């Protein structure tokens, strides 16, 4: 699909310096894909904010010890 967008001369000049005129579309598409993926991930993060209670967890007393125990119990752990 074709899309018409307006960019400043300076932005296009830098784009051309970095990727070349023939790679503009693929670079813009990859950059847009990356930006949309970031937005999607932030939407997911924000949708679950507050889902975990502030207290009542097995790690409350000593979080570092809990993390260490979790790591030691992981059979995939190396070292």
Coordinates of N, CA and C in Angstrom, one line a residue:
X1 N 0.8 -1.2 0.0 CA 0.0 0.0 0.0 C 0.9 1.2 0.0
X2 N 0.5 2.2 -0.7 CA 1.2 3.5 -0.7 C 0.6 4.4 0.3
X3 N 1.5 5.3 0.8 CA 1.0 6.3 1.8 C 1.8 7.5 1.6
X4 N 1.2 8.6 1.6 CA 1.8 9.9 1.4 C 2.0 10.6 2.7
X5 N 3.3 10.9 3.0 CA 3.6 11.6 4.3 C 4.5 12.8 4.0
X6 N 4.5 13.7 4.8 CA 5.4 14.9 4.7 C 6.4 14.9 5.7
X7 N 7.7 15.1 5.3 CA 8.8 15.1 6.2 C 9.7 16.4 5.9
X8 N 10.3 16.9 6.9 CA 11.2 18.1 6.6 C 12.4 17.7 5.7
X9 N 12.9 18.7 5.1 CA 14.1 18.5 4.2 C 15.2 17.9 5.0
X10 N 15.4 18.4 6.2 CA 16.5 18.0 7.1 C 16.4 16.5 7.5
X11 N 15.1 16.1 7.8 CA 14.9 14.7 8.1 C 15.1 13.8 7.0
X12 N 14.7 14.2 5.8 CA 14.9 13.3 4.6 C 16.4 13.3 4.3
X13 N 17.1 14.4 4.4 CA 18.6 14.4 4.2 C 19.3 13.4 5.1
X14 N 18.9 13.5 6.4 CA 19.6 12.5 7.3 C 19.2 11.1 7.0
X15 N 18.0 10.9 6.7 CA 17.5 9.5 6.3 C 18.4 9.0 5.1
X16 N 18.5 9.8 4.1 CA 19.3 9.5 3.0 C 20.8 9.2 3.3
X17 N 21.3 10.0 4.2 CA 22.7 9.8 4.6 C 22.9 8.5 5.3
X18 N 21.9 8.1 6.1 CA 22.0 6.9 6.9 C 21.7 5.6 6.2
X19 N 20.6 5.7 5.3 CA 20.2 4.4 4.7 C 20.2 4.5 3.2
X20 N 20.3 5.7 2.6 CA 20.3 5.8 1.2 C 18.9 5.9 0.6
X21 N 18.8 6.6 -0.5 CA 17.4 6.9 -1.1 C 16.7 5.6 -1.4
X22 N 17.3 4.5 -1.8 CA 16.6 3.3 -2.2 C 16.1 2.5 -1.1
X23 N 16.6 2.8 0.1 CA 16.2 2.1 1.3 C 15.2 2.8 2.2
X24 N 14.8 4.0 1.8 CA 13.9 4.8 2.6 C 12.6 4.0 3.1
X25 N 11.9 3.5 2.2 CA 10.6 2.8 2.5 C 10.8 1.7 3.5
X26 N 11.8 0.8 3.2 CA 12.1 -0.3 4.2 C 12.5 0.2 5.5
X27 N 13.3 1.2 5.6 CA 13.7 1.8 6.9 C 12.6 2.4 7.6
X28 N 11.7 3.1 6.9 CA 10.6 3.8 7.6 C 9.6 2.7 8.1
X29 N 9.4 1.6 7.2 CA 8.5 0.6 7.6 C 9.0 -0.2 8.9
X30 N 10.3 -0.5 8.9 CA 10.9 -1.2 10.1 C 10.8 -0.3 11.3
X31 N 11.1 1.0 11.1 CA 11.1 1.9 12.3 C 9.6 2.1 12.8
X32 N 8.7 2.1 11.9 CA 7.3 2.2 12.3 C 6.8 0.9 13.0
X33 N 7.2 -0.2 12.5 CA 6.9 -1.5 13.1 C 7.5 -1.5 14.5
X34 N 8.7 -1.1 14.7 CA 9.3 -1.0 16.0 C 8.6 -0.1 17.0
X35 N 8.2 1.1 16.5 CA 7.5 2.0 17.3 C 6.1 1.5 17.7
X36 N 5.4 0.9 16.8 CA 4.1 0.3 17.1 C 4.2 -0.8 18.1
X37 N 5.2 -1.6 18.0 CA 5.5 -2.7 18.9 C 5.7 -2.2 20.3
X38 N 6.5 -1.1 20.4 CA 6.8 -0.5 21.7 C 5.4 0.0 22.3
X39 N 4.6 0.7 21.5 CA 3.3 1.2 22.0 C 2.5 0.0 22.5
X40 N 2.4 -1.1 21.7 CA 1.6 -2.2 22.1 C 2.1 -2.8 23.4
X41 N 3.4 -2.9 23.6 CA 3.9 -3.4 24.9 C 3.6 -2.5 26.0
X42 N 3.7 -1.2 25.8 CA 3.3 -0.2 26.9 C 1.9 -0.3 27.2
X43 N 1.0 -0.5 26.2 CA -0.4 -0.7 26.4 C -0.7 -1.9 27.3
X44 N 0.0 -3.0 27.1 CA -0.1 -4.2 27.9 C 0.4 -3.9 29.3
X45 N 1.5 -3.3 29.5 CA 2.0 -3.0 30.8 C 1.0 -2.1 31.6
X46 N 0.5 -1.1 30.9 CA -0.4 -0.2 31.6 C -1.7 -0.9 31.9
X47 N -2.1 -1.8 31.2 CA -3.4 -2.5 31.4 C -3.3 -3.4 32.6
X48 N -2.2 -3.8 33.0 CA -2.1 -4.7 34.2 C -1.5 -4.0 35.4
X49 N -1.2 -2.7 35.3 CA -0.7 -2.0 36.5 C -1.7 -2.0 37.6
X50 N -1.2 -2.3 38.8 CA -2.1 -2.4 39.9 C -2.7 -3.8 40.1
X51 N -2.4 -4.7 39.2 CA -3.0 -6.1 39.3 C -2.4 -6.9 40.4
X52 N -1.2 -6.6 40.8 CA -0.5 -7.3 41.9 C -0.7 -6.5 43.1
X53 N -1.1 -7.2 44.2 CA -1.3 -6.5 45.5 C 0.0 -6.0 46.0
X54 N -0.1 -4.9 46.8 CA 1.1 -4.3 47.4 C 1.8 -5.2 48.5
X55 N 1.0 -6.1 49.1 CA 1.6 -6.9 50.1 C 0.9 -8.3 50.1
X56 N 1.5 -9.2 51.0 CA 0.9 -10.5 51.0 C 1.6 -11.5 50.1
X57 N 2.9 -11.2 49.7 CA 3.6 -12.1 48.8 C 4.7 -12.9 49.6
X58 N 5.1 -14.0 49.1 CA 6.1 -14.8 49.8 C 7.5 -14.0 49.8
X59 N 7.7 -13.0 49.0 CA 8.9 -12.3 48.9 C 8.9 -11.0 49.7
X60 N 7.9 -10.7 50.4 CA 7.8 -9.5 51.1 C 8.9 -9.3 52.2
X61 N 9.2 -10.4 53.0 CA 10.1 -10.2 54.0 C 11.5 -10.0 53.6
X62 N 12.0 -10.7 52.5 CA 13.3 -10.6 52.0 C 13.3 -10.9 50.5
X63 N 13.1 -9.8 49.7 CA 13.0 -10.0 48.3 C 14.3 -10.6 47.7
X64 N 15.5 -10.2 48.1 CA 16.7 -10.7 47.6 C 16.8 -12.2 47.8
X65 N 16.5 -12.6 49.0 CA 16.6 -14.1 49.3 C 15.6 -14.8 48.5
X66 N 14.4 -14.3 48.3 CA 13.4 -15.0 47.4 C 13.9 -15.1 46.0
X67 N 14.5 -14.1 45.5 CA 15.0 -14.1 44.1 C 16.1 -15.1 44.0
X68 N 17.0 -15.2 45.0 CA 18.1 -16.1 45.0 C 17.6 -17.5 45.0
X69 N 16.6 -17.8 45.8 CA 16.0 -19.1 45.9 C 15.4 -19.5 44.6
X70 N 14.7 -18.6 43.9 CA 14.1 -18.9 42.7 C 15.1 -19.2 41.6
X71 N 16.2 -18.5 41.6 CA 17.3 -18.8 40.7 C 17.9 -20.1 40.9
X72 N 18.2 -20.4 42.2 CA 18.8 -21.7 42.5 C 17.9 -22.9 42.1
X73 N 16.6 -22.7 42.2 CA 15.6 -23.7 41.9 C 15.4 -23.9 40.4
X74 N 15.9 -23.1 39.6 CA 15.7 -23.1 38.1 C 16.7 -24.1 37.5
X75 N 16.2 -25.2 37.0 CA 17.1 -26.2 36.4 C 17.8 -25.7 35.1
X76 N 17.3 -24.7 34.5 CA 17.9 -24.2 33.3 C 19.1 -23.3 33.6
X77 N 19.3 -22.9 34.9 CA 20.3 -22.0 35.3 C 21.7 -22.6 35.0
X78 N 22.6 -21.7 34.5 CA 23.9 -22.1 34.2 C 24.8 -21.4 35.2
X79 N 25.7 -22.2 35.9 CA 26.7 -21.6 36.8 C 26.3 -21.4 38.2

